[in-house]
Every structure is written in structure tokens, then in C-alpha cells.
Amino acid sequence: MSKMAQSMSFFLVLSLLAFAPLCFCTKRMGGYLYPQFYGHSCPKAQEIVKSVVAKAVAREARMAASLLRLHFHDCFVKGCDASLLLDSTGGLISEKQSLPNRNSARGFEVLDEIKSALEKECPETVSCADLLALAARDSTVLTGGPSWEVPLGRRDSKSASLSGSNNNIPAPNNTFQTILTKFKLKGLDVVDLVALSGSHTIGNSRCTSFRQRLYNQTGNGLPDFSLHQSYAAELRTRCPRSGGDQNLFFLDFTTPTKFDNNYFKNLLASEGLLNSDQILLTNNEASRELVKQYAQNNELFFQQFAKSMIKMGNISPLTGSRGEIRKNCRRINSS
């Protein structure tokens, strides 16, 4: 190659680099996730999502936690592909019927509203998986939590997994090791586990999810003594031995609608509501130290929560030509 050709080639490479977008992209098979994915195809996408979520949370503060939880329950099954949003039709059994979601997962109507607005603005462009990731971020911010740039470009699955939903999502009565294993299988670690558990700073839980702690923790007819006894007595007034399964209780009774680090302070006071909350303090040294750090330093918790949410949002997304962009989040497109 002549010197002139070499210099022309070098110049071409430099030119290409100069116009390459600067982004912290997440490489996945078939494509990238990056925050500016809809910059040209649907520039108002994020603004639309935020507007609908803000109205929904203004109507009902609890909705912020519900939307955040949907993203978590979606990502832990087949990856962040909006499989959770599909209704049962024909041969497809919805993940909404699983034990973690039945009579519990909520907020689907808000996502329908977001999708409808997005379809009017830019038809068949923004995926349900992406609007779910954006709604989770916006819900966090609206309740006083941290913000982060959401990597985008996920596509929607054409199937659901009832068994995956039943088996992969951590349950309130799982052991610490079982919960950590479920996180590790998704590429997450103990730091992500503790930080993401901090989302329980907002939202509610049902009596049926923690009743065993009040009456029969290990099958011997005795309560969980790691639960502060005066707090337990208060809970028993509305969570009896039988009945009242759907009665709701704040996960963080100190600031139930504010995203902050009081969740971790409650754990230190033996006032975590779910068994899966309290064992972060009692069953593992690494998680115990993280609980203490986040209880002392709200900013540290916020920084790690944002990092862990991005990491969770990157679990096995469908990109490139895999999956589809659903027109209606509740059903796959007709071929």
C-alpha cells in the first residue's frame, strides 16, 4: 500500500471515529442497548412515558412500586422482554397466573396507556420491554429516588414462561442462599441483591406473604424472633392466623411512599416486613455489611441502586431482529 493510500485510510478511520456516538452501550447478541436508541425514530418517547407515569402516581402513590416491581418480575423470567405483559390466549399461558404475580402484579392498565400514547406518536417503534424499563426508572425518580440513563433497544418476546415465573422470581420465604442463587443465575451478585431489595422502601405487601413470621416461622408454632416483638404484635392485629390474606401492609412503615434508605434502617431495628428482607441482615456477612452501609449513607445506596437497575435491565434482552415490537403489550402481533 502506498503512503498516500495509508494516510487516506487512516484519515477515513479517524473520520468514522469522530462521528461515532459516545455511549456506554451494552453489547448483546444481535445489537446494542443504548440510551439514545429512539433519538431519531421517536424523540418524544421518554417524555411520553414520564408524563403518563407521573399522572398515574399522582392518582395513586402505590403505583410507583407496582410498576417498578413489574420490571423486576419481567427481567427475572426470560430476560427483560415484556413476556410478563402478555395475556393468556390460545396456547399461551400468561405469567400473570404464576404464584408471584397472581392477585399481586398490577399496573398493566398504566402500561396500556403508555403504549397507546406511544403508538399514536410513533407507531410500531417503541417496545413494551423498553417502556417497562423507562416506567421503572420514572417511578423511582417520582418517589424521590435516583435517576439513571436507561439503555434502550430491547424487543418484545413472542412467548411467556409460567414455570419460569414460578421458579425464577425470589419468594418472600426463600432462604438467603436460594435468593442469592436466583440472582447469580441472572448475572447479578450480592451487592445487586441488597441494593435492589432496597426498592422495598416503597410499596405494600400482603398478609399472606409474611404470616408465617408472626405465627409459625419454622413449623414449630413459634413466631420469628428476629422480628421486633412490638412490631409483630402490631402486624397481628390486621394479619390473623387465618383470613385477611389480601390485607396490605407498608414494606417501609416509616416513609412508605418516599424512596429513601429507611428500609435499611428498619432492618437494623429488626423491623423488616418480609423474611426475605430481614435475612439480608441476619444470614450473610457480606449482605449485613451492605445493609449497614446503605443505612448510614443514602447517597451510596442511590448510586448502587441505579447501577444495579441498569445491570438488571440488561438481562438477556432481545435485540436486532429477534422478537418483535408489539402493537399491544398484552398480545403478540398477528402474523
Tab-separated table of C-alpha atoms in Angstrom:
chain	number	residue	atom	x	y	z
A	1	MET	CA	0.000	0.000	0.000
A	2	SER	CA	1.366	3.458	-0.933
A	3	LYS	CA	1.975	6.124	1.689
A	4	MET	CA	-0.867	8.172	0.213
A	5	ALA	CA	-3.299	5.226	0.428
A	6	GLN	CA	-2.200	4.546	4.019
A	7	SER	CA	-2.778	8.147	5.060
A	8	MET	CA	-6.175	8.209	3.289
A	9	SER	CA	-7.136	5.005	5.093
A	10	PHE	CA	-6.028	6.452	8.442
A	11	PHE	CA	-7.981	9.635	7.758
A	12	LEU	CA	-11.095	7.589	6.970
A	13	VAL	CA	-10.833	5.711	10.271
A	14	LEU	CA	-10.422	8.997	12.175
A	15	SER	CA	-13.450	10.453	10.383
A	16	LEU	CA	-15.597	7.477	11.289
A	17	LEU	CA	-14.487	7.687	14.924
A	18	ALA	CA	-15.290	11.383	15.024
A	19	PHE	CA	-18.914	10.705	14.111
A	20	ALA	CA	-19.343	7.606	16.244
A	21	PRO	CA	-21.829	8.241	19.070
A	22	LEU	CA	-20.276	8.338	22.521
A	23	CYS	CA	-22.312	5.989	24.704
A	24	PHE	CA	-21.855	3.392	27.367
A	25	CYS	CA	-23.512	0.701	25.300
A	26	THR	CA	-24.335	-2.771	26.465
A	27	LYS	CA	-23.488	-5.350	23.810
A	28	ARG	CA	-25.927	-8.186	23.381
A	29	MET	CA	-26.290	-10.764	20.629
A	30	GLY	CA	-27.698	-9.040	17.555
A	31	GLY	CA	-27.342	-5.447	18.704
A	32	TYR	CA	-26.736	-2.836	21.369
A	33	LEU	CA	-28.771	-1.254	24.106
A	34	TYR	CA	-28.079	2.456	24.450
A	35	PRO	CA	-29.998	5.436	25.880
A	36	GLN	CA	-30.326	7.287	22.555
A	37	PHE	CA	-31.906	4.325	20.717
A	38	TYR	CA	-35.112	6.272	19.935
A	39	GLY	CA	-33.345	9.611	19.413
A	40	HIS	CA	-34.427	9.787	15.764
A	41	SER	CA	-37.258	7.252	15.479
A	42	CYS	CA	-39.278	8.511	18.468
A	43	PRO	CA	-37.607	11.508	20.140
A	44	LYS	CA	-40.560	12.161	22.483
A	45	ALA	CA	-40.717	8.551	23.766
A	46	GLN	CA	-39.184	9.173	27.181
A	47	GLU	CA	-41.206	12.348	27.686
A	48	ILE	CA	-44.440	10.439	26.924
A	49	VAL	CA	-43.616	7.603	29.339
A	50	LYS	CA	-42.729	10.030	32.120
A	51	SER	CA	-45.928	12.045	31.623
A	52	VAL	CA	-48.245	9.015	31.876
A	53	VAL	CA	-46.360	7.547	34.842
A	54	ALA	CA	-46.448	10.894	36.672
A	55	LYS	CA	-50.234	11.115	36.279
A	56	ALA	CA	-50.679	7.515	37.437
A	57	VAL	CA	-48.506	8.002	40.542
A	58	ALA	CA	-50.304	11.281	41.324
A	59	ARG	CA	-53.600	9.347	41.253
A	60	GLU	CA	-52.219	6.538	43.422
A	61	ALA	CA	-48.817	6.709	45.143
A	62	ARG	CA	-48.624	2.906	45.369
A	63	MET	CA	-48.458	2.660	41.562
A	64	ALA	CA	-44.758	3.647	41.563
A	65	ALA	CA	-43.806	0.492	43.463
A	66	SER	CA	-46.149	-1.622	41.317
A	67	LEU	CA	-44.502	-0.501	38.063
A	68	LEU	CA	-41.007	-0.970	39.487
A	69	ARG	CA	-41.930	-4.494	40.568
A	70	LEU	CA	-43.278	-5.394	37.107
A	71	HIS	CA	-39.879	-4.652	35.540
A	72	PHE	CA	-38.180	-6.880	38.133
A	73	HIS	CA	-40.683	-9.724	37.658
A	74	ASP	CA	-40.299	-9.458	33.883
A	75	CYS	CA	-36.484	-9.491	33.776
A	76	PHE	CA	-36.082	-12.468	36.126
A	77	VAL	CA	-38.026	-14.896	33.927
A	78	LYS	CA	-36.841	-14.870	30.297
A	79	GLY	CA	-34.905	-11.643	30.422
A	80	CYS	CA	-36.265	-8.100	30.016
A	81	ASP	CA	-38.591	-8.888	27.118
A	82	ALA	CA	-42.081	-7.886	28.353
A	83	SER	CA	-43.173	-11.543	28.470
A	84	LEU	CA	-44.950	-10.725	31.751
A	85	LEU	CA	-47.326	-8.341	29.956
A	86	LEU	CA	-48.831	-10.993	27.672
A	87	ASP	CA	-52.357	-12.164	28.490
A	88	SER	CA	-53.336	-15.827	28.147
A	89	THR	CA	-54.516	-16.625	24.622
A	90	GLY	CA	-54.801	-19.932	22.809
A	91	GLY	CA	-51.725	-21.975	23.657
A	92	LEU	CA	-50.040	-19.171	25.601
A	93	ILE	CA	-50.376	-19.231	29.396
A	94	SER	CA	-49.706	-15.818	30.923
A	95	GLU	CA	-47.035	-15.252	33.559
A	96	LYS	CA	-49.705	-13.184	35.317
A	97	GLN	CA	-51.099	-16.537	36.541
A	98	SER	CA	-47.910	-17.503	38.424
A	99	LEU	CA	-47.738	-17.592	42.227
A	100	PRO	CA	-45.560	-14.437	42.493
A	101	ASN	CA	-47.929	-12.483	40.204
A	102	ARG	CA	-51.468	-13.780	40.752
A	103	ASN	CA	-53.605	-11.277	42.734
A	104	SER	CA	-50.414	-9.268	43.179
A	105	ALA	CA	-48.846	-7.905	39.962
A	106	ARG	CA	-50.618	-4.701	38.977
A	107	GLY	CA	-50.211	-1.569	36.875
A	108	PHE	CA	-50.897	-3.168	33.498
A	109	GLU	CA	-53.521	-0.536	32.644
A	110	VAL	CA	-50.907	2.211	33.086
A	111	LEU	CA	-48.612	0.409	30.651
A	112	ASP	CA	-51.538	0.112	28.197
A	113	GLU	CA	-51.996	3.871	28.452
A	114	ILE	CA	-48.279	4.472	27.809
A	115	LYS	CA	-48.284	2.112	24.827
A	116	SER	CA	-51.379	3.738	23.324
A	117	ALA	CA	-49.766	7.186	23.565
A	118	LEU	CA	-46.516	5.899	22.033
A	119	GLU	CA	-48.348	4.190	19.157
A	120	LYS	CA	-50.059	7.492	18.315
A	121	GLU	CA	-46.750	9.364	18.362
A	122	CYS	CA	-44.604	6.777	16.551
A	123	PRO	CA	-46.395	3.555	15.522
A	124	GLU	CA	-44.656	0.182	15.916
A	125	THR	CA	-41.433	1.765	17.162
A	126	VAL	CA	-41.064	1.620	20.959
A	127	SER	CA	-41.103	-1.827	22.545
A	128	CYS	CA	-43.137	-2.804	25.594
A	129	ALA	CA	-39.914	-4.060	27.201
A	130	ASP	CA	-38.360	-0.599	26.874
A	131	LEU	CA	-41.393	1.308	28.133
A	132	LEU	CA	-41.411	-1.005	31.179
A	133	ALA	CA	-37.730	-0.199	31.881
A	134	LEU	CA	-38.432	3.529	31.497
A	135	ALA	CA	-41.536	3.365	33.718
A	136	ALA	CA	-39.468	1.682	36.454
A	137	ARG	CA	-36.875	4.472	36.330
A	138	ASP	CA	-39.520	7.214	36.293
A	139	SER	CA	-41.372	5.611	39.224
A	140	THR	CA	-38.147	5.657	41.239
A	141	VAL	CA	-37.468	9.319	40.465
A	142	LEU	CA	-41.058	10.439	41.124
A	143	THR	CA	-40.911	9.000	44.652
A	144	GLY	CA	-37.631	10.763	45.463
A	145	GLY	CA	-35.140	8.135	44.335
A	146	PRO	CA	-32.134	8.301	41.993
A	147	SER	CA	-32.234	8.749	38.240
A	148	TRP	CA	-30.206	6.981	35.578
A	149	GLU	CA	-29.952	6.805	31.802
A	150	VAL	CA	-31.883	3.724	30.691
A	151	PRO	CA	-30.154	1.730	27.935
A	152	LEU	CA	-32.805	1.074	25.246
A	153	GLY	CA	-33.306	-1.119	22.206
A	154	ARG	CA	-34.961	-4.199	23.737
A	155	ARG	CA	-37.564	-6.013	21.672
A	156	ASP	CA	-40.625	-7.925	22.832
A	157	SER	CA	-40.875	-11.691	23.190
A	158	LYS	CA	-43.474	-13.786	21.397
A	159	SER	CA	-43.845	-16.206	24.298
A	160	ALA	CA	-44.217	-16.390	28.073
A	161	SER	CA	-42.979	-18.835	30.713
A	162	LEU	CA	-45.322	-19.690	33.570
A	163	SER	CA	-42.808	-22.171	35.005
A	164	GLY	CA	-40.001	-19.613	34.754
A	165	SER	CA	-42.139	-17.090	36.608
A	166	ASN	CA	-42.944	-19.634	39.328
A	167	ASN	CA	-39.340	-20.790	39.738
A	168	ASN	CA	-37.016	-17.858	38.953
A	169	ILE	CA	-38.532	-14.971	40.915
A	170	PRO	CA	-37.256	-14.829	44.526
A	171	ALA	CA	-40.014	-15.551	47.051
A	172	PRO	CA	-40.521	-13.900	50.475
A	173	ASN	CA	-39.938	-17.194	52.289
A	174	ASN	CA	-36.894	-18.345	50.295
A	175	THR	CA	-33.626	-18.849	52.177
A	176	PHE	CA	-30.859	-16.286	51.668
A	177	GLN	CA	-28.837	-18.783	49.638
A	178	THR	CA	-31.783	-19.597	47.365
A	179	ILE	CA	-32.393	-15.904	46.690
A	180	LEU	CA	-28.700	-15.231	46.033
A	181	THR	CA	-28.549	-18.218	43.667
A	182	LYS	CA	-31.542	-16.865	41.713
A	183	PHE	CA	-29.718	-13.528	41.383
A	184	LYS	CA	-26.445	-15.162	40.350
A	185	LEU	CA	-28.210	-17.190	37.645
A	186	LYS	CA	-29.155	-13.841	36.102
A	187	GLY	CA	-25.614	-12.445	36.313
A	188	LEU	CA	-26.285	-10.405	39.456
A	189	ASP	CA	-24.344	-10.557	42.741
A	190	VAL	CA	-24.829	-9.931	46.455
A	191	VAL	CA	-24.337	-6.161	46.008
A	192	ASP	CA	-27.149	-6.102	43.426
A	193	LEU	CA	-29.311	-8.256	45.707
A	194	VAL	CA	-29.045	-5.872	48.656
A	195	ALA	CA	-29.344	-2.692	46.576
A	196	LEU	CA	-32.350	-3.909	44.587
A	197	SER	CA	-34.035	-5.167	47.761
A	198	GLY	CA	-33.948	-1.500	48.746
A	199	SER	CA	-36.829	-0.965	46.309
A	200	HIS	CA	-38.948	-2.189	49.244
A	201	THR	CA	-38.575	1.331	50.583
A	202	ILE	CA	-41.887	1.924	48.731
A	203	GLY	CA	-44.930	-0.247	48.161
A	204	ASN	CA	-47.019	-2.790	50.006
A	205	SER	CA	-47.087	-6.484	50.776
A	206	ARG	CA	-49.961	-8.831	51.540
A	207	CYS	CA	-50.532	-10.566	54.864
A	208	THR	CA	-50.131	-13.947	53.159
A	209	SER	CA	-46.514	-13.045	52.245
A	210	PHE	CA	-45.289	-12.757	55.836
A	211	ARG	CA	-47.891	-14.505	58.030
A	212	GLN	CA	-45.533	-17.380	58.880
A	213	ARG	CA	-43.199	-14.902	60.620
A	214	LEU	CA	-45.976	-13.938	63.029
A	215	TYR	CA	-47.174	-17.400	63.998
A	216	ASN	CA	-45.147	-20.323	62.717
A	217	GLN	CA	-41.743	-19.394	61.283
A	218	THR	CA	-40.065	-22.811	61.275
A	219	GLY	CA	-43.005	-25.173	61.654
A	220	ASN	CA	-42.812	-25.368	65.463
A	221	GLY	CA	-45.725	-22.994	66.118
A	222	LEU	CA	-43.435	-20.165	67.232
A	223	PRO	CA	-43.031	-16.697	65.666
A	224	ASP	CA	-39.856	-15.366	64.072
A	225	PHE	CA	-37.863	-13.914	66.959
A	226	SER	CA	-35.726	-11.841	64.578
A	227	LEU	CA	-38.833	-9.663	64.123
A	228	HIS	CA	-39.186	-6.904	66.736
A	229	GLN	CA	-41.929	-8.153	69.043
A	230	SER	CA	-43.893	-4.903	69.393
A	231	TYR	CA	-43.877	-4.542	65.589
A	232	ALA	CA	-45.026	-8.170	65.292
A	233	ALA	CA	-47.881	-7.528	67.752
A	234	GLU	CA	-49.000	-4.557	65.667
A	235	LEU	CA	-48.936	-6.646	62.469
A	236	ARG	CA	-51.025	-9.413	64.091
A	237	THR	CA	-53.928	-7.004	64.604
A	238	ARG	CA	-54.530	-6.975	60.824
A	239	CYS	CA	-52.873	-10.233	59.795
A	240	PRO	CA	-54.630	-13.032	61.721
A	241	ARG	CA	-53.733	-16.721	61.707
A	242	SER	CA	-56.364	-17.292	59.048
A	243	GLY	CA	-58.253	-14.891	56.813
A	244	GLY	CA	-57.165	-11.429	55.725
A	245	ASP	CA	-54.752	-12.853	53.133
A	246	GLN	CA	-55.028	-9.792	50.891
A	247	ASN	CA	-54.714	-7.194	53.667
A	248	LEU	CA	-51.995	-4.734	52.685
A	249	PHE	CA	-49.069	-3.538	54.796
A	250	PHE	CA	-46.357	-0.984	54.024
A	251	LEU	CA	-42.973	-2.565	53.294
A	252	ASP	CA	-41.374	0.509	54.901
A	253	PHE	CA	-43.779	1.813	57.546
A	254	THR	CA	-41.639	4.885	58.363
A	255	THR	CA	-41.718	6.616	54.932
A	256	PRO	CA	-43.941	4.284	52.853
A	257	THR	CA	-44.224	6.430	49.721
A	258	LYS	CA	-40.747	8.001	49.749
A	259	PHE	CA	-37.801	6.320	48.070
A	260	ASP	CA	-35.026	6.524	50.674
A	261	ASN	CA	-32.740	4.371	52.835
A	262	ASN	CA	-35.188	3.951	55.737
A	263	TYR	CA	-35.785	0.395	54.531
A	264	PHE	CA	-32.245	-0.458	55.651
A	265	LYS	CA	-32.639	1.414	58.936
A	266	ASN	CA	-35.755	-0.676	59.593
A	267	LEU	CA	-33.748	-3.878	59.048
A	268	LEU	CA	-31.222	-2.747	61.666
A	269	ALA	CA	-34.154	-2.212	64.073
A	270	SER	CA	-35.473	-5.772	63.321
A	271	GLU	CA	-38.456	-4.230	61.569
A	272	GLY	CA	-38.156	-5.632	58.060
A	273	LEU	CA	-41.586	-6.873	56.966
A	274	LEU	CA	-40.706	-9.863	54.794
A	275	ASN	CA	-38.459	-12.727	55.782
A	276	SER	CA	-36.508	-12.086	52.558
A	277	ASP	CA	-35.857	-8.545	53.822
A	278	GLN	CA	-34.695	-9.375	57.335
A	279	ILE	CA	-32.362	-12.221	56.300
A	280	LEU	CA	-30.204	-9.659	54.485
A	281	LEU	CA	-29.100	-8.665	57.986
A	282	THR	CA	-29.163	-11.994	59.798
A	283	ASN	CA	-27.937	-14.639	57.359
A	284	ASN	CA	-24.872	-13.369	55.487
A	285	GLU	CA	-21.868	-11.261	56.489
A	286	ALA	CA	-21.427	-9.537	53.119
A	287	SER	CA	-25.101	-8.544	52.888
A	288	ARG	CA	-25.101	-7.450	56.559
A	289	GLU	CA	-22.254	-5.006	55.912
A	290	LEU	CA	-24.027	-3.612	52.848
A	291	VAL	CA	-27.241	-3.103	54.843
A	292	LYS	CA	-25.248	-1.141	57.439
A	293	GLN	CA	-23.518	0.969	54.774
A	294	TYR	CA	-26.766	1.848	52.980
A	295	ALA	CA	-28.496	2.619	56.303
A	296	GLN	CA	-25.728	5.136	57.058
A	297	ASN	CA	-25.320	6.602	53.563
A	298	ASN	CA	-28.381	7.332	51.428
A	299	GLU	CA	-26.255	8.608	48.534
A	300	LEU	CA	-24.250	5.368	48.420
A	301	PHE	CA	-27.499	3.401	48.272
A	302	PHE	CA	-28.854	5.608	45.479
A	303	GLN	CA	-25.660	5.244	43.403
A	304	GLN	CA	-25.642	1.464	43.721
A	305	PHE	CA	-29.388	1.135	43.135
A	306	ALA	CA	-29.047	2.973	39.810
A	307	LYS	CA	-26.097	0.764	38.769
A	308	SER	CA	-27.934	-2.407	39.738
A	309	MET	CA	-31.104	-1.351	37.915
A	310	ILE	CA	-29.107	-0.832	34.710
A	311	LYS	CA	-27.473	-4.221	35.225
A	312	MET	CA	-30.830	-5.919	35.830
A	313	GLY	CA	-32.331	-4.175	32.806
A	314	ASN	CA	-29.597	-5.773	30.686
A	315	ILE	CA	-30.620	-9.366	31.484
A	316	SER	CA	-30.941	-11.248	28.163
A	317	PRO	CA	-32.687	-8.595	26.057
A	318	LEU	CA	-33.939	-9.456	22.594
A	319	THR	CA	-32.206	-7.164	20.091
A	320	GLY	CA	-31.626	-6.892	16.358
A	321	SER	CA	-34.249	-8.934	14.517
A	322	ARG	CA	-35.158	-11.198	17.434
A	323	GLY	CA	-38.602	-10.791	18.938
A	324	GLU	CA	-40.883	-8.011	17.718
A	325	ILE	CA	-42.261	-4.576	18.583
A	326	ARG	CA	-45.745	-5.350	19.906
A	327	LYS	CA	-48.552	-3.005	18.898
A	328	ASN	CA	-50.443	-4.023	22.041
A	329	CYS	CA	-48.403	-5.093	25.066
A	330	ARG	CA	-50.974	-7.727	26.037
A	331	ARG	CA	-50.678	-9.825	22.879
A	332	ILE	CA	-48.208	-10.790	20.188
A	333	ASN	CA	-48.700	-9.238	16.773
A	334	SER	CA	-50.850	-11.197	14.328
A	335	SER	CA	-48.676	-12.520	11.513
